[in-house]
């Protein structure tokens, strides 16, 4: 017990030992420059210059004051080397100044709670170019197989402010959505989030205007430019007819029409488990991109080369993952967990990735069968590193371990086994998406919700799997029909019921216990629990 508790402290100390700067705090915290105003809408124009890999445009930021305040300073995020100019404001501005990746707009006025105002900021320059999108982040200027420009941006980790002046914090989404005008050369197409509401051509340029009516996380706001063609279909969903909109490179049209037949069964599975698709007003889109994929809201980035699995391989090693296209399934799962329910802080990114990784298993269960789904989720454990805790450091834009994917999924699968009622578990997932609809959340809110709705205190389970690197070990020995057991490698006061394959329930703690089994056959444990088993002599 003392050893396990020490491991927890050491893991926490290792996380805390990372050095963070004032710049990190300005990026990741709801600072005094952010906490008095709420973004209501972004109205964006964007024009990439493909030849010199630059970007320019404007962003009108409409906001509401959330508390009475005098002479406030507004923080707008825009990463270097991008430049800016404030070209319009309905406010009396004192000055603006640049400090690294931040613009500070100083005002001279008393603001009242509920006041609505706006700034329009022009931006221009050569943004960071991604070296390995989508993982490192930045703009991507490539060519398709026919030599045509193929351009987009990936920015979840680096932040939307890599090119666009925004309030770049996950906890503040524009409540009334966005309008985005994408300006392209005359022979190319610009695709954005939401619905295409206007298209014009002038002076050898095209302008495509896209509108999102729902709140949207900033890192989802992404333009893509290419030699696109479009095809459509509709899905009869829980909230009526959902428009399915596909934008792919012209020479991939036939491949896309075949591969994207997976979308309808996917929607059926996800609406069953999670509730209605959260953005009917904005439609659902798959958009081919020059990188693997991302969960951009109503604008899902697809670059899996029209192969099943993850670029043709199965991440679970079981063979099950080759029955469906990983990027279509995973990135769309994020429409519920990341886009509908968004973490307030990047440290809680497991809320996005843990649930969405588990959505692959839930889809498999509907698309194939429960046995295949269980093989899949057990198989992805091979990818778990248990290097650092899943939850990162708050307030400094810090992610925890990449184990938030596979370990997060297996934690949720384990919780499902403990609840031992698939319908109750399903209603919890649907309830999360209904009760936190279009909201930003904390880990604690999600933890409390699951414990409350299940009637089981899962706080020891969350503390173990999210906040330490230790996987519970069930030590046991068997003599005849007598089974002696306890947990090791666990935090203090850890408890989690385990059900044997015989359906007999155990309630292990870190103290030794003995129970009588139904017979003297060797005990069989259920592999669906993410627990290690150690038989002692």
Coordinates of C-alpha atoms in Angstrom, one line a residue:
X1 CA 0.0 0.0 0.0
X2 CA 2.7 2.5 1.0
X3 CA 4.7 1.5 -2.1
X4 CA 1.7 2.1 -4.4
X5 CA 1.0 5.5 -2.8
X6 CA 4.6 6.4 -3.3
X7 CA 4.3 5.6 -7.0
X8 CA 1.3 8.0 -7.2
X9 CA 3.3 10.8 -5.6
X10 CA 6.3 10.1 -7.8
X11 CA 4.1 10.2 -10.9
X12 CA 2.6 13.5 -9.8
X13 CA 6.0 14.9 -9.0
X14 CA 7.3 14.1 -12.4
X15 CA 4.4 15.9 -14.0
X16 CA 4.9 18.9 -11.8
X17 CA 8.6 18.9 -12.5
X18 CA 8.0 20.1 -16.0
X19 CA 8.9 23.7 -16.4
X20 CA 6.2 26.1 -17.6
X21 CA 6.6 29.8 -18.5
X22 CA 4.5 32.9 -18.2
X23 CA 3.7 32.4 -21.9
X24 CA 2.3 28.9 -21.1
X25 CA 0.1 30.4 -18.5
X26 CA -1.2 33.1 -20.8
X27 CA -2.0 30.4 -23.4
X28 CA -3.7 28.0 -21.1
X29 CA -5.4 30.0 -18.3
X30 CA -8.5 32.0 -18.0
X31 CA -6.4 35.1 -17.3
X32 CA -7.5 38.5 -16.1
X33 CA -7.4 39.5 -19.8
X34 CA -9.9 36.8 -20.7
X35 CA -12.2 36.2 -17.8
X36 CA -14.5 39.2 -18.3
X37 CA -15.7 38.6 -21.9
X38 CA -17.4 35.8 -23.8
X39 CA -17.0 35.2 -27.5
X40 CA -20.3 35.2 -29.3
X41 CA -19.2 34.9 -33.0
X42 CA -16.3 34.9 -35.4
X43 CA -16.7 36.3 -38.9
X44 CA -13.6 35.2 -40.8
X45 CA -12.1 35.7 -44.2
X46 CA -9.0 33.7 -45.2
X47 CA -6.9 33.6 -48.4
X48 CA -3.9 31.4 -48.6
X49 CA -1.2 32.5 -51.0
X50 CA 0.0 29.1 -52.3
X51 CA 3.1 30.4 -54.0
X52 CA 4.7 32.0 -50.9
X53 CA 2.9 29.9 -48.3
X54 CA 1.4 32.9 -46.6
X55 CA -2.1 33.5 -45.2
X56 CA -4.1 36.7 -44.9
X57 CA -7.6 37.8 -44.0
X58 CA -9.7 39.3 -41.2
X59 CA -11.6 38.2 -38.1
X60 CA -14.5 40.2 -36.7
X61 CA -14.7 39.0 -33.0
X62 CA -18.1 39.8 -31.5
X63 CA -18.2 39.4 -27.7
X64 CA -20.3 40.0 -24.6
X65 CA -19.1 41.4 -21.3
X66 CA -19.7 39.0 -18.4
X67 CA -19.1 41.4 -15.5
X68 CA -18.9 45.1 -14.8
X69 CA -15.3 46.2 -15.4
X70 CA -13.4 49.5 -15.9
X71 CA -10.6 50.0 -18.4
X72 CA -10.0 46.3 -19.2
X73 CA -7.2 44.9 -21.3
X74 CA -8.3 42.2 -23.8
X75 CA -6.0 39.3 -24.7
X76 CA -6.1 38.2 -28.3
X77 CA -3.9 35.2 -29.3
X78 CA -1.9 35.3 -32.5
X79 CA 1.3 33.3 -32.8
X80 CA 4.4 34.7 -34.3
X81 CA 5.4 35.3 -37.1
X82 CA 1.9 36.3 -38.0
X83 CA 1.2 40.0 -38.0
X84 CA -1.9 42.0 -37.3
X85 CA -3.7 45.3 -37.6
X86 CA -6.9 46.4 -35.8
X87 CA -9.0 47.8 -38.7
X88 CA -12.4 48.4 -37.0
X89 CA -13.8 48.6 -33.5
X90 CA -17.0 49.9 -31.9
X91 CA -14.9 50.6 -28.8
X92 CA -12.7 53.5 -27.7
X93 CA -9.3 51.9 -27.9
X94 CA -6.4 53.3 -26.0
X95 CA -3.7 51.2 -27.7
X96 CA -2.7 47.7 -28.7
X97 CA 0.6 46.0 -28.1
X98 CA 2.3 42.8 -29.0
X99 CA 4.0 40.5 -26.4
X100 CA 5.2 37.3 -28.0
X101 CA 2.2 35.3 -29.2
X102 CA -0.3 37.7 -27.7
X103 CA -2.0 41.0 -28.6
X104 CA -3.2 43.1 -25.7
X105 CA -5.9 45.6 -26.5
X106 CA -6.1 48.4 -23.9
X107 CA -9.4 50.2 -23.6
X108 CA -10.5 53.3 -21.7
X109 CA -14.1 52.8 -20.7
X110 CA -16.4 51.3 -18.1
X111 CA -18.1 48.2 -19.4
X112 CA -21.4 46.8 -18.1
X113 CA -22.3 43.1 -17.8
X114 CA -24.3 42.2 -20.9
X115 CA -22.8 44.8 -23.2
X116 CA -22.0 43.5 -26.7
X117 CA -19.1 44.8 -28.7
X118 CA -16.6 43.8 -31.5
X119 CA -13.1 44.1 -32.8
X120 CA -12.1 43.4 -36.4
X121 CA -8.5 42.3 -36.8
X122 CA -6.6 42.0 -40.0
X123 CA -3.9 39.3 -40.0
X124 CA -1.2 38.4 -42.5
X125 CA 2.1 36.6 -42.8
X126 CA 3.8 33.2 -43.1
X127 CA 2.3 30.9 -40.5
X128 CA 4.1 27.9 -38.9
X129 CA 4.3 25.1 -41.5
X130 CA 3.5 21.7 -40.1
X131 CA 6.3 19.2 -40.4
X132 CA 4.2 16.2 -39.6
X133 CA 0.5 17.1 -39.6
X134 CA -1.7 16.6 -37.7
X135 CA 0.6 15.8 -34.8
X136 CA 2.9 18.8 -34.7
X137 CA 0.4 21.4 -36.1
X138 CA 0.5 24.2 -38.6
X139 CA -0.4 24.9 -42.2
X140 CA 0.0 22.2 -44.9
X141 CA 0.9 23.3 -48.4
X142 CA 1.1 20.2 -50.6
X143 CA 0.2 19.0 -54.1
X144 CA -2.2 16.3 -55.0
X145 CA -1.2 13.4 -57.4
X146 CA -2.0 15.6 -60.4
X147 CA 0.2 18.5 -59.2
X148 CA -2.7 20.7 -58.1
X149 CA -2.4 22.7 -54.8
X150 CA -3.7 20.8 -51.8
X151 CA -3.8 23.0 -48.7
X152 CA -5.2 22.9 -45.2
X153 CA -4.2 23.4 -41.5
X154 CA -4.1 21.1 -38.4
X155 CA -4.1 22.9 -35.1
X156 CA -5.5 21.0 -32.2
X157 CA -2.3 21.0 -30.2
X158 CA -0.6 24.2 -31.4
X159 CA -3.8 26.2 -31.4
X160 CA -5.9 28.1 -34.0
X161 CA -3.9 31.2 -33.2
X162 CA -1.1 29.7 -35.3
X163 CA -2.8 31.7 -38.1
X164 CA -6.0 33.3 -36.9
X165 CA -6.4 36.0 -34.2
X166 CA -8.8 34.4 -31.7
X167 CA -9.4 33.9 -28.0
X168 CA -7.5 30.6 -28.1
X169 CA -8.7 28.8 -25.1
X170 CA -10.9 25.7 -25.1
X171 CA -13.3 27.0 -22.5
X172 CA -14.7 29.8 -24.6
X173 CA -16.4 28.8 -27.9
X174 CA -18.3 31.3 -30.1
X175 CA -21.9 30.7 -28.9
X176 CA -23.4 31.8 -32.2
X177 CA -21.0 30.0 -34.4
X178 CA -18.9 31.4 -37.3
X179 CA -19.1 32.6 -40.8
X180 CA -15.9 31.9 -42.9
X181 CA -15.1 33.1 -46.4
X182 CA -12.4 31.1 -48.1
X183 CA -10.8 32.8 -51.1
X184 CA -9.1 30.5 -53.6
X185 CA -7.6 30.6 -57.1
X186 CA -10.3 30.3 -59.8
X187 CA -9.7 26.6 -60.5
X188 CA -9.8 25.5 -56.8
X189 CA -12.5 24.9 -54.1
X190 CA -12.5 26.1 -50.5
X191 CA -14.2 23.9 -48.0
X192 CA -15.0 25.0 -44.4
X193 CA -17.2 24.1 -41.5
X194 CA -21.0 24.0 -41.5
X195 CA -23.0 24.7 -44.7
X196 CA -22.0 26.4 -47.9
X197 CA -24.2 29.5 -48.0
X198 CA -22.7 31.5 -50.9
X199 CA -20.2 31.1 -53.8
X200 CA -19.0 33.9 -56.0
X201 CA -16.3 34.4 -58.6
X202 CA -14.4 37.6 -59.4
X203 CA -11.0 38.6 -60.8
X204 CA -9.8 35.0 -61.2
X205 CA -10.7 34.1 -57.6
X206 CA -13.5 32.1 -56.0
X207 CA -15.0 32.9 -52.7
X208 CA -16.8 30.2 -50.7
X209 CA -18.8 31.3 -47.7
X210 CA -19.5 28.7 -45.0
X211 CA -21.7 29.1 -41.9
X212 CA -21.8 27.3 -38.6
X213 CA -24.8 28.0 -36.4
X214 CA -23.7 26.1 -33.3
X215 CA -21.0 26.7 -30.8
X216 CA -17.7 25.5 -32.2
X217 CA -14.3 24.8 -30.6
X218 CA -11.7 27.1 -32.1
X219 CA -9.3 24.3 -33.2
X220 CA -12.1 22.9 -35.4
X221 CA -12.2 26.1 -37.5
X222 CA -10.4 24.9 -40.6
X223 CA -10.3 25.9 -44.3
X224 CA -9.2 23.3 -46.9
X225 CA -8.4 24.1 -50.5
X226 CA -8.1 21.7 -53.3
X227 CA -9.4 20.4 -56.6
X228 CA -12.5 19.1 -54.9
X229 CA -15.7 17.5 -56.2
X230 CA -18.8 17.0 -54.1
X231 CA -21.4 14.3 -53.6
X232 CA -24.2 14.1 -51.1
X233 CA -26.7 11.8 -49.4
X234 CA -29.0 11.9 -46.5
X235 CA -29.4 9.8 -43.3
X236 CA -32.7 9.3 -41.5
X237 CA -31.5 9.9 -38.0
X238 CA -33.0 10.4 -34.6
X239 CA -33.6 14.1 -35.2
X240 CA -34.8 13.7 -38.8
X241 CA -32.9 13.9 -42.1
X242 CA -29.2 14.6 -41.7
X243 CA -27.3 15.9 -44.7
X244 CA -24.2 13.9 -45.4
X245 CA -21.8 16.0 -47.5
X246 CA -18.5 14.7 -49.0
X247 CA -15.7 16.7 -50.6
X248 CA -12.9 14.7 -52.2
X249 CA -10.2 15.2 -54.8
X250 CA -11.6 14.8 -58.3
X251 CA -9.7 11.6 -59.1
X252 CA -10.8 9.9 -55.9
X253 CA -14.5 10.2 -56.5
X254 CA -15.1 6.5 -57.2
X255 CA -13.0 5.4 -54.3
X256 CA -14.8 7.8 -52.0
X257 CA -18.3 6.6 -53.1
X258 CA -17.3 3.1 -52.1
X259 CA -15.4 3.8 -48.9
X260 CA -17.9 6.3 -47.5
X261 CA -20.7 3.7 -47.5
X262 CA -19.5 3.1 -44.0
X263 CA -20.9 6.5 -42.8
X264 CA -24.6 5.4 -42.5
X265 CA -24.0 2.3 -40.4
X266 CA -21.6 4.4 -38.3
X267 CA -24.2 7.1 -37.7
X268 CA -26.7 4.4 -36.8
X269 CA -24.3 3.0 -34.2
X270 CA -23.2 6.3 -32.7
X271 CA -26.7 7.7 -32.5
X272 CA -27.7 4.4 -30.7
X273 CA -24.9 4.8 -28.1
X274 CA -24.5 8.5 -27.8
X275 CA -27.7 10.1 -28.9
X276 CA -28.5 12.3 -31.9
X277 CA -25.7 13.7 -34.0
X278 CA -25.1 17.0 -32.3
X279 CA -25.0 19.4 -35.3
X280 CA -28.0 18.6 -37.6
X281 CA -28.2 22.3 -38.5
X282 CA -24.6 22.4 -39.7
X283 CA -24.7 19.0 -41.5
X284 CA -22.1 16.3 -41.5
X285 CA -19.1 16.4 -43.8
X286 CA -16.1 14.3 -44.7
X287 CA -13.4 16.4 -46.4
X288 CA -10.3 14.9 -47.9
X289 CA -7.1 16.5 -46.5
X290 CA -3.4 16.4 -47.1
X291 CA -2.8 14.7 -43.7
X292 CA -4.3 11.7 -42.0
X293 CA -7.3 13.2 -40.2
X294 CA -8.8 15.4 -37.5
X295 CA -12.2 15.9 -35.8
X296 CA -13.0 19.4 -37.2
X297 CA -16.6 20.0 -36.3
X298 CA -19.0 19.3 -39.2
X299 CA -15.9 19.2 -41.3
X300 CA -14.2 15.9 -40.5
X301 CA -10.7 15.8 -42.1
X302 CA -10.1 12.5 -44.0
X303 CA -6.7 11.3 -45.3
X304 CA -6.7 7.6 -44.7
X305 CA -6.1 6.8 -48.4
X306 CA -9.5 5.0 -48.7
X307 CA -8.2 2.0 -46.8
X308 CA -9.7 0.1 -43.9
X309 CA -7.9 0.1 -40.6
X310 CA -5.3 2.8 -39.8
X311 CA -3.7 3.4 -43.2
X312 CA -4.3 -0.3 -43.9
X313 CA -3.2 -1.8 -40.5
X314 CA -5.1 -2.9 -37.5
X315 CA -4.1 -1.0 -34.3
X316 CA -5.6 -3.8 -32.1
X317 CA -3.6 -6.6 -33.7
X318 CA -6.7 -8.7 -33.6
X319 CA -7.7 -8.4 -37.3
X320 CA -11.0 -6.8 -36.2
X321 CA -9.9 -3.2 -37.0
X322 CA -9.5 -4.1 -40.7
X323 CA -13.2 -4.3 -41.1
X324 CA -13.7 -0.6 -41.1
X325 CA -12.0 2.7 -41.9
X326 CA -10.3 3.9 -38.7
X327 CA -10.3 7.6 -39.6
X328 CA -14.0 7.8 -40.6
X329 CA -15.0 6.1 -37.4
X330 CA -12.6 7.7 -34.9
X331 CA -12.8 11.2 -36.1
X332 CA -16.6 11.2 -36.4
X333 CA -16.8 9.8 -32.9
X334 CA -15.3 13.1 -31.8
X335 CA -18.5 14.9 -33.0
X336 CA -19.9 13.8 -29.7
X337 CA -16.8 13.8 -27.5
X338 CA -14.6 16.8 -28.3
X339 CA -17.1 18.8 -30.4
X340 CA -20.4 18.4 -28.6
X341 CA -18.7 17.9 -25.2
X342 CA -15.4 19.8 -25.1
X343 CA -12.9 19.8 -22.3
X344 CA -12.4 23.3 -20.7
X345 CA -8.6 22.6 -20.3
X346 CA -6.3 20.7 -22.5
X347 CA -5.1 18.7 -19.5
X348 CA -8.5 17.0 -19.6
X349 CA -8.1 15.9 -23.2
X350 CA -8.9 12.3 -22.3
X351 CA -12.6 13.3 -22.3
X352 CA -12.1 13.7 -26.1
X353 CA -9.8 10.8 -26.8
X354 CA -10.8 8.2 -24.2
X355 CA -14.5 8.2 -25.1
X356 CA -13.8 8.5 -28.8
X357 CA -11.3 5.6 -28.8
X358 CA -14.0 3.6 -27.0
X359 CA -16.4 4.6 -29.8
X360 CA -14.4 2.4 -32.1
X361 CA -15.4 -0.6 -29.9
X362 CA -19.0 0.5 -29.6
X363 CA -19.2 0.9 -33.4
X364 CA -17.7 -2.6 -33.8
X365 CA -20.3 -4.1 -31.5
X366 CA -23.1 -2.7 -33.6
X367 CA -21.4 -3.2 -37.0
X368 CA -20.2 -6.7 -36.2
X369 CA -20.8 -8.3 -32.9
X370 CA -19.9 -8.0 -29.2
X371 CA -17.3 -10.7 -29.3
X372 CA -15.4 -8.9 -32.0
X373 CA -15.7 -5.6 -30.1
X374 CA -14.2 -7.2 -27.0
X375 CA -11.3 -8.6 -29.0
X376 CA -10.7 -5.1 -30.4
X377 CA -10.7 -3.2 -27.1
X378 CA -8.5 -5.8 -25.5
X379 CA -6.1 -5.8 -28.4
X380 CA -5.5 -2.0 -28.3
X381 CA -3.9 -2.5 -24.8
X382 CA -0.8 -3.4 -26.7
X383 CA -0.3 0.3 -27.4
X384 CA -0.5 1.5 -23.8
X385 CA 2.8 2.8 -22.4
X386 CA 1.9 3.8 -18.9
X387 CA 4.5 6.4 -19.1
X388 CA 2.9 9.4 -17.3
X389 CA -0.6 10.1 -16.0
X390 CA -3.4 10.7 -18.5
X391 CA -4.4 14.0 -17.0
X392 CA -1.9 16.8 -17.7
X393 CA -1.1 20.0 -15.9
X394 CA -3.9 22.5 -15.7
X395 CA -3.7 26.1 -16.9
X396 CA -0.7 25.8 -19.2
X397 CA -2.0 24.0 -22.3
X398 CA -0.4 20.8 -21.3
X399 CA -1.6 17.3 -22.5
X400 CA -1.2 14.2 -20.4
X401 CA -0.1 10.9 -21.7
X402 CA -1.0 9.6 -25.2
X403 CA -2.5 6.7 -23.1
X404 CA -5.6 8.9 -23.0
X405 CA -6.6 6.9 -26.2
X406 CA -6.2 3.2 -25.5
X407 CA -6.0 3.3 -21.7
X408 CA -8.9 5.7 -21.6
X409 CA -11.0 3.3 -23.8
X410 CA -10.1 0.4 -21.6
X411 CA -10.9 2.3 -18.4
X412 CA -14.4 3.0 -19.8
X413 CA -14.8 -0.6 -20.9
X414 CA -13.8 -1.7 -17.4
X415 CA -16.4 0.7 -15.9
X416 CA -19.0 -0.8 -18.2
X417 CA -18.1 -4.3 -16.7
X418 CA -18.5 -3.0 -13.2
X419 CA -21.9 -1.4 -14.0
X420 CA -22.9 -4.8 -15.5
X421 CA -25.9 -3.3 -17.2
X422 CA -25.3 -2.4 -20.8
X423 CA -28.6 -0.4 -21.1
X424 CA -27.7 1.7 -18.1
X425 CA -24.2 2.3 -19.5
X426 CA -25.7 3.3 -22.8
X427 CA -28.1 5.8 -21.1
X428 CA -25.1 7.3 -19.3
X429 CA -23.3 7.9 -22.6
X430 CA -26.5 9.4 -24.1
X431 CA -27.1 11.4 -20.9
X432 CA -23.6 12.9 -21.1
X433 CA -24.3 14.2 -24.6
X434 CA -27.8 15.4 -23.6
X435 CA -27.0 17.0 -20.3
X436 CA -23.7 18.6 -21.4
X437 CA -25.0 19.4 -24.9
X438 CA -22.8 22.0 -26.6
X439 CA -20.9 22.7 -23.4
X440 CA -17.3 22.7 -22.1
X441 CA -16.7 20.4 -19.2
X442 CA -14.1 19.4 -16.6
X443 CA -12.9 15.9 -15.8
X444 CA -14.6 16.2 -12.4
X445 CA -18.0 16.9 -14.0
X446 CA -17.7 13.8 -16.1
X447 CA -16.5 11.6 -13.2
X448 CA -19.3 12.8 -11.0
X449 CA -21.9 12.3 -13.7
X450 CA -20.9 8.7 -14.3
X451 CA -20.8 7.9 -10.5
X452 CA -24.1 9.6 -9.9
X453 CA -26.0 8.0 -12.8
X454 CA -24.5 4.5 -12.2
X455 CA -25.1 4.6 -8.4
X456 CA -21.4 3.5 -8.0
X457 CA -18.6 5.6 -6.6
X458 CA -16.0 5.4 -9.4
X459 CA -13.7 8.0 -7.9
X460 CA -11.0 5.4 -6.9
X461 CA -11.1 4.0 -10.5
X462 CA -10.7 7.4 -12.1
X463 CA -7.9 8.3 -9.7
X464 CA -6.1 5.0 -10.4
X465 CA -6.4 5.0 -14.2
X466 CA -6.3 8.8 -14.9
X467 CA -3.9 10.1 -12.3
X468 CA -1.3 7.3 -11.9
X469 CA 0.5 5.0 -14.3
X470 CA -0.2 1.9 -12.2
X471 CA -2.5 -0.8 -13.5
X472 CA -4.2 -2.8 -10.7
X473 CA -2.8 -6.2 -10.1
X474 CA -5.1 -8.9 -8.7
X475 CA -2.9 -11.3 -6.7
X476 CA -4.5 -14.6 -6.0
X477 CA -4.0 -18.2 -5.0
X478 CA -6.4 -21.1 -5.2
X479 CA -6.7 -24.2 -3.1
X480 CA -9.6 -26.3 -4.2
X481 CA -12.7 -24.1 -4.2
X482 CA -11.1 -21.5 -1.9
X483 CA -9.8 -18.4 -3.6
X484 CA -7.6 -15.9 -1.8
X485 CA -7.0 -12.5 -3.4
X486 CA -6.2 -8.8 -3.1
X487 CA -5.2 -5.8 -5.2
X488 CA -1.7 -4.6 -5.4
X489 CA -0.1 -1.7 -7.3
X490 CA -3.1 0.5 -6.4
X491 CA -3.7 3.8 -4.7
X492 CA -4.7 3.9 -1.1
X493 CA -8.3 2.8 -0.5
X494 CA -8.7 1.5 -4.1
X495 CA -11.6 -0.8 -4.6
X496 CA -13.3 -2.1 -7.8
X497 CA -15.6 -5.1 -8.0
X498 CA -14.6 -7.9 -10.4
X499 CA -16.9 -10.5 -11.9
X500 CA -15.5 -13.9 -12.7
X501 CA -16.4 -15.7 -15.9
X502 CA -18.7 -17.9 -13.7
X503 CA -20.5 -14.6 -12.9
X504 CA -19.4 -14.8 -9.3
X505 CA -18.7 -11.3 -7.9
X506 CA -15.6 -10.4 -6.0
X507 CA -15.0 -7.2 -4.1
X508 CA -11.2 -7.0 -3.8
X509 CA -9.4 -4.3 -1.9
X510 CA -5.7 -4.1 -0.9
X511 CA -6.4 -6.4 2.0
X512 CA -6.4 -10.2 1.6
X513 CA -9.8 -11.9 1.4
X514 CA -10.9 -15.5 0.9
X515 CA -14.1 -16.6 -0.8
X516 CA -15.6 -20.0 -1.7
X517 CA -15.9 -20.7 -5.4
X518 CA -18.8 -22.6 -6.9
X519 CA -16.4 -25.5 -7.7
X520 CA -12.7 -26.4 -7.6
X521 CA -12.0 -25.8 -11.2
X522 CA -9.2 -23.3 -11.9
X523 CA -10.6 -19.8 -11.6
X524 CA -11.2 -17.9 -14.8
X525 CA -11.1 -14.1 -14.9
X526 CA -12.9 -11.9 -17.3
X527 CA -10.4 -10.3 -19.7
X528 CA -12.7 -7.3 -20.3
X529 CA -11.5 -5.7 -17.0
X530 CA -8.2 -3.8 -17.6
X531 CA -6.5 -5.5 -14.7
X532 CA -3.4 -7.6 -14.5
X533 CA -3.6 -11.0 -12.8
X534 CA -0.8 -12.6 -10.8
X535 CA -1.2 -16.2 -9.4
X536 CA 0.9 -16.8 -6.3
X537 CA 2.2 -20.2 -5.2

